[in-house]
Coordinates of N, CA, C and O in Angstrom, one line a residue:
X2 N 8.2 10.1 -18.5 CA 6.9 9.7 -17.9 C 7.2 8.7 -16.8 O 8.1 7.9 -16.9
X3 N 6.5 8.9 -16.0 CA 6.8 7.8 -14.6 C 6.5 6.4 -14.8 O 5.6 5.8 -15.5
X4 N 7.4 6.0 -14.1 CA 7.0 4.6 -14.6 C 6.8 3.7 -13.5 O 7.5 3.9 -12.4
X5 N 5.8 2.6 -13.6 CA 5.8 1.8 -11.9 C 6.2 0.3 -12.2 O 5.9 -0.3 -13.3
X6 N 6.7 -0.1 -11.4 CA 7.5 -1.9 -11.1 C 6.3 -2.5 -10.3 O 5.8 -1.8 -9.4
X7 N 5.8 -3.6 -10.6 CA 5.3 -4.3 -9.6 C 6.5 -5.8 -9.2 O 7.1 -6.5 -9.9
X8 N 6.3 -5.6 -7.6 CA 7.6 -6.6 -7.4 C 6.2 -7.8 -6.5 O 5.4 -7.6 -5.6
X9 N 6.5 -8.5 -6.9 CA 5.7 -10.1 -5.9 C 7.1 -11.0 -5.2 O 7.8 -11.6 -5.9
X10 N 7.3 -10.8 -3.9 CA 8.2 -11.5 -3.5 C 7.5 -12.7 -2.4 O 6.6 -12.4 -1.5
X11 N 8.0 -13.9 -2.6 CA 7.8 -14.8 -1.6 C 9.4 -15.4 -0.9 O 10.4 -16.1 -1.3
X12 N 9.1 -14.6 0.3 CA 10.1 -14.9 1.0 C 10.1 -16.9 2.2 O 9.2 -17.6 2.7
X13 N 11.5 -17.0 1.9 CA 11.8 -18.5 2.2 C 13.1 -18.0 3.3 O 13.4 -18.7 4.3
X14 N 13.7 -17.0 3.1 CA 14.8 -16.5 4.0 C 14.8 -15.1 4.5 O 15.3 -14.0 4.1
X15 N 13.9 -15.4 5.7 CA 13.7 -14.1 6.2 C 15.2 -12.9 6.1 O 15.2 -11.8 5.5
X16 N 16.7 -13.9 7.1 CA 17.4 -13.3 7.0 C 17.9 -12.2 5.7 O 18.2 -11.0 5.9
X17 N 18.0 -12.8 4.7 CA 18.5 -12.7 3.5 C 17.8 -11.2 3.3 O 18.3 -10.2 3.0
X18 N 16.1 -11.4 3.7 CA 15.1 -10.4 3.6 C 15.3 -9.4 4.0 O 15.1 -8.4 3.3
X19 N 15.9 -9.4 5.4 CA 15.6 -8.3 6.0 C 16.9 -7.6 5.7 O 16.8 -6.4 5.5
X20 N 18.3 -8.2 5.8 CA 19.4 -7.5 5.0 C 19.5 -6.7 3.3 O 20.3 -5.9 2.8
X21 N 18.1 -7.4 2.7 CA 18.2 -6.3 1.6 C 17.3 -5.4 1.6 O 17.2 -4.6 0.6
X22 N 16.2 -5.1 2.9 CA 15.5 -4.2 3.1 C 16.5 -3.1 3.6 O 16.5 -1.9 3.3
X23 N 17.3 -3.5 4.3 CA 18.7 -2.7 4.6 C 19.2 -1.7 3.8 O 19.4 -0.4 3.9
X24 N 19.3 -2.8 2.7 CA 19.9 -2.1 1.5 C 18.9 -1.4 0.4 O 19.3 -0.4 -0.2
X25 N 17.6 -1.9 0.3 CA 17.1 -1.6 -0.9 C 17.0 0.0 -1.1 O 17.8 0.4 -1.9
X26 N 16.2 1.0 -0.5 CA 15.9 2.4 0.0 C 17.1 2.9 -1.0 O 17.0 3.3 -2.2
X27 N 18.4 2.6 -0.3 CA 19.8 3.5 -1.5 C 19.8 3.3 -2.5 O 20.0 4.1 -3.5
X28 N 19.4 1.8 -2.4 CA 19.5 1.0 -4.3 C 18.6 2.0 -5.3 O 18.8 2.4 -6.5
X29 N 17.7 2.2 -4.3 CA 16.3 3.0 -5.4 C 16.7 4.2 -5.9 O 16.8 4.6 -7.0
X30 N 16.8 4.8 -4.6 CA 17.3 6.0 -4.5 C 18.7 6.5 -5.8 O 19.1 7.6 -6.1
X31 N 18.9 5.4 -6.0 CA 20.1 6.0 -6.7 C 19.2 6.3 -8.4 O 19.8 7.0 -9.2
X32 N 18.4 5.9 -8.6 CA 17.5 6.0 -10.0 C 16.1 6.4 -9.8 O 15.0 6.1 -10.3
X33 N 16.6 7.1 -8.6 CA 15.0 8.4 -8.3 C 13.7 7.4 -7.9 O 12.6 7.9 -8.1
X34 N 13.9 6.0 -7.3 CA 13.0 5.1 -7.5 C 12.7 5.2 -5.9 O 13.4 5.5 -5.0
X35 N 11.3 4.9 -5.9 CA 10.6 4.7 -4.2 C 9.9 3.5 -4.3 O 9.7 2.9 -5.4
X36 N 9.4 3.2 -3.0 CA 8.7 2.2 -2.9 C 6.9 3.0 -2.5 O 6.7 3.7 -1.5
X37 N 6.3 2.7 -3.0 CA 4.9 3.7 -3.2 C 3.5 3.0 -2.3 O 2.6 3.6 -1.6
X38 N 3.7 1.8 -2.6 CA 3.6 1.3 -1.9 C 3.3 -0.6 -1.2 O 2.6 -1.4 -1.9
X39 N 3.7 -0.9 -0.1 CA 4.4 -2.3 0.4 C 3.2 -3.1 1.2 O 2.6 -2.6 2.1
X40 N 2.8 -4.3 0.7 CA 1.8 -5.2 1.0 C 2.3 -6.6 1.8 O 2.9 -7.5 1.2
X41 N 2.2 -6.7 3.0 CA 2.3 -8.4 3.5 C 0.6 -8.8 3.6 O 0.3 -9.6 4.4
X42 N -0.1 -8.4 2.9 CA -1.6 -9.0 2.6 C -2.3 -9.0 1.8 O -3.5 -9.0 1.8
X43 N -1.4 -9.1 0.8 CA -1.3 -9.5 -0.9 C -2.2 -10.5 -0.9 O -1.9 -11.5 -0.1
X44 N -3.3 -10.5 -1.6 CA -4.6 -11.8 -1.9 C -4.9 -12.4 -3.4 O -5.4 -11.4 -3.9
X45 N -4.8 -13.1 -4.1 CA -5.4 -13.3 -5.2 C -7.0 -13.2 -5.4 O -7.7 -14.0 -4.9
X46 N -7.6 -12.1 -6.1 CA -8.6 -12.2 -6.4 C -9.0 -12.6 -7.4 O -10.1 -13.2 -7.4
X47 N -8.6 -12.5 -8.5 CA -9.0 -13.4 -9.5 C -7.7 -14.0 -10.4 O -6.7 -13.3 -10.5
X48 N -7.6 -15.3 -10.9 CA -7.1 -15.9 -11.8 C -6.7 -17.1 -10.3 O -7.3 -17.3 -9.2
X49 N -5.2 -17.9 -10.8 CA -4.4 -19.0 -10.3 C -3.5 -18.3 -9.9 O -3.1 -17.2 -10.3
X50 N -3.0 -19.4 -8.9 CA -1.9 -19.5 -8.1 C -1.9 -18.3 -6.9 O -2.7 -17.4 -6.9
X51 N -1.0 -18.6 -6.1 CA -0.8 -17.9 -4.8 C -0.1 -16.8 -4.2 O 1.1 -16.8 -4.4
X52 N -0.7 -15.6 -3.6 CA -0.3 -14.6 -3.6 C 1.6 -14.3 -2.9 O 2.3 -15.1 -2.3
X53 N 1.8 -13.5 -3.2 CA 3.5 -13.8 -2.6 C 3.0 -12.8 -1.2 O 2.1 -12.0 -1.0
X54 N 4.1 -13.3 -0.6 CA 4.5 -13.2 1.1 C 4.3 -10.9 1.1 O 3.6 -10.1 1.8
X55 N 5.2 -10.6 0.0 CA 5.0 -9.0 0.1 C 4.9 -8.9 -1.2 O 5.4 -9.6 -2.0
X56 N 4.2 -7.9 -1.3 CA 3.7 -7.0 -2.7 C 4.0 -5.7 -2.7 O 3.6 -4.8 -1.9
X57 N 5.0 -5.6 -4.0 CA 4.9 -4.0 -3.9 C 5.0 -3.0 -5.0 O 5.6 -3.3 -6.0
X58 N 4.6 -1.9 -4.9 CA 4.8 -0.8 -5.9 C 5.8 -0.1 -5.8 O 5.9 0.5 -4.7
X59 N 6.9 0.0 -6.7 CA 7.5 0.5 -7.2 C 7.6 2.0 -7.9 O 6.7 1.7 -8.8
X60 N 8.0 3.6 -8.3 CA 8.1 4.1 -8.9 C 9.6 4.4 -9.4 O 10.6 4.0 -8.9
X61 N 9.4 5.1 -10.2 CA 10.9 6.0 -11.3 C 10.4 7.0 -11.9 O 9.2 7.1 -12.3
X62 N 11.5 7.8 -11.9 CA 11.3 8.3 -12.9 C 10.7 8.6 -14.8 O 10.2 9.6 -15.4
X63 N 11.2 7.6 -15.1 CA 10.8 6.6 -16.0 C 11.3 5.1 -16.1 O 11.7 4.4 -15.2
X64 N 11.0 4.5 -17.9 CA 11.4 3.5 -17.7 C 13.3 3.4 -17.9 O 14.1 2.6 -17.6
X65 N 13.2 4.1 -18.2 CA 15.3 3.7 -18.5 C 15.8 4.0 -16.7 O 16.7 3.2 -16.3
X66 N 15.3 4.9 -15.9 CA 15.4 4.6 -14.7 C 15.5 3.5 -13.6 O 16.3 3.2 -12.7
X67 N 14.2 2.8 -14.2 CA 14.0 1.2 -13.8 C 14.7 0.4 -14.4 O 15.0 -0.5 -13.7
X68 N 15.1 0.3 -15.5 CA 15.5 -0.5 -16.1 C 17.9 -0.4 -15.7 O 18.7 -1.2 -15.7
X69 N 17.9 1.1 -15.5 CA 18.9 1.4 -14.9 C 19.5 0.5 -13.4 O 20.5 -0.1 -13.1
X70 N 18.0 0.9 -12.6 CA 18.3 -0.1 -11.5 C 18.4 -1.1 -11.4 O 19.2 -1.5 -10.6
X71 N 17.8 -2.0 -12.2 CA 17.7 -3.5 -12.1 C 19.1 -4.0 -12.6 O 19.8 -4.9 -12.1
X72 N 19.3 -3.0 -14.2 CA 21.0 -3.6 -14.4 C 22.2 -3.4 -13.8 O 23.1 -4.2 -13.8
X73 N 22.3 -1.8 -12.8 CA 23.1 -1.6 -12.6 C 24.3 -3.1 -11.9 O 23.9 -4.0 -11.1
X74 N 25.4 -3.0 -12.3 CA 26.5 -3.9 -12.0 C 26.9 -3.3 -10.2 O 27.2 -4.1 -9.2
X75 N 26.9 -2.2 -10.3 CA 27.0 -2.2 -8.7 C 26.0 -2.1 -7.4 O 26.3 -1.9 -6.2
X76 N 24.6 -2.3 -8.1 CA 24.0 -3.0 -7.1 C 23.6 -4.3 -7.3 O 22.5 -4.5 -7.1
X77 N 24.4 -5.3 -7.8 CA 24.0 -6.6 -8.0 C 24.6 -7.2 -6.5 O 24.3 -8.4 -6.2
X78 N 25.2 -6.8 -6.0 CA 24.8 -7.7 -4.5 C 23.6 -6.9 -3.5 O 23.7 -7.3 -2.3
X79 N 23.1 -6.3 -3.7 CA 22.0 -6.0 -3.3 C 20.6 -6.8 -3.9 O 19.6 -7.3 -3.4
X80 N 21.3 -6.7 -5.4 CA 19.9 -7.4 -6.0 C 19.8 -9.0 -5.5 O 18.8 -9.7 -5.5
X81 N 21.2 -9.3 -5.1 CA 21.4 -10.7 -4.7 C 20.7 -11.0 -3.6 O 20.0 -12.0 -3.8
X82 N 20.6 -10.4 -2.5 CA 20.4 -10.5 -1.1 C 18.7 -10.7 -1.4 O 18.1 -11.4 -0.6
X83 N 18.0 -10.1 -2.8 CA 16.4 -10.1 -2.7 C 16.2 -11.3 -3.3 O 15.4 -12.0 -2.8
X84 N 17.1 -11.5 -4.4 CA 17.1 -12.9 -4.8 C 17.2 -14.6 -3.8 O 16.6 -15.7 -4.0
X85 N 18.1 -14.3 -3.1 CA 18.1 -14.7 -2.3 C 17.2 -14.8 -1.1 O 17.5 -15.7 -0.3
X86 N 16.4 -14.2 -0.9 CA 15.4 -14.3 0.1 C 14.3 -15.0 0.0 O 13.4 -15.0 0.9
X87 N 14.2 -15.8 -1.3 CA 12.9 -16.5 -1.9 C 13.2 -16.2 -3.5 O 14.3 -15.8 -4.1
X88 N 11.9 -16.4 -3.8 CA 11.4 -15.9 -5.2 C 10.6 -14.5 -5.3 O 9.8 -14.0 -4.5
X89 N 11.2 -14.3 -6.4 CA 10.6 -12.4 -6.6 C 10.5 -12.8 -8.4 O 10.9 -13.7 -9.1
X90 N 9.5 -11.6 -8.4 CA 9.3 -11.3 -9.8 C 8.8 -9.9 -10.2 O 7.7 -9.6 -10.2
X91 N 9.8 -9.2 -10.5 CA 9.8 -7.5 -11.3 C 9.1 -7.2 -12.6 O 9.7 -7.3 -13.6
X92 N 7.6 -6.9 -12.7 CA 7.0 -6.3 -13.6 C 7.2 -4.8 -14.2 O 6.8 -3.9 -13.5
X93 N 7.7 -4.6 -15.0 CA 8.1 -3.3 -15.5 C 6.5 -2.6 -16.2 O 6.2 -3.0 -17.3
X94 N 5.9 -2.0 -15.7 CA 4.6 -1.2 -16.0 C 4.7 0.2 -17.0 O 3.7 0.9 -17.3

């Protein structure tokens, strides 16, 4: 069954950013994963706290797909570069 990621990133280092948008596309790619769809006008409408810099949807195939991507050991300098570009936070849906 498909499964979707919500990612909230607030970026502090553009550079860092734009080198793992570089990368990200193959990263996904390698666990059938797309980006569905990408927000820089992410708003809070209801609840606290502040919306992050990009918002986005995620798909897979399923969840062991997503869950594939995020562990995989050989894209962990990829995952670094996102890490690195601020704060992110990966909801597995």
């Amino acid at each position: 069954m498909t499964a979707y990621a919500f990612v909230n990133l607030t970026i502090t280092n553009p550079d860092s950013f734009n080198a793992y948008r570089a990368q990200a596309g193959a990263a996904l790619n390698k666990y059938g994963g797309a980006a569905m769809e990408v927000s820089k006008e992410a708003e809070v409408i209801e609840g606290g706290g502040a919306a992050p810099t990009v918002a986005v949807i995620l798909t897979f195939p399923d969840r062991a797909a997503a869950k594939g991507w995020i562990n995989d050991p050989d894209l962990a300098s990829v995952h670094a570069l996102r890490e690195g570009s601020g704060t992110s936070q990966i909801i597995l849906m």
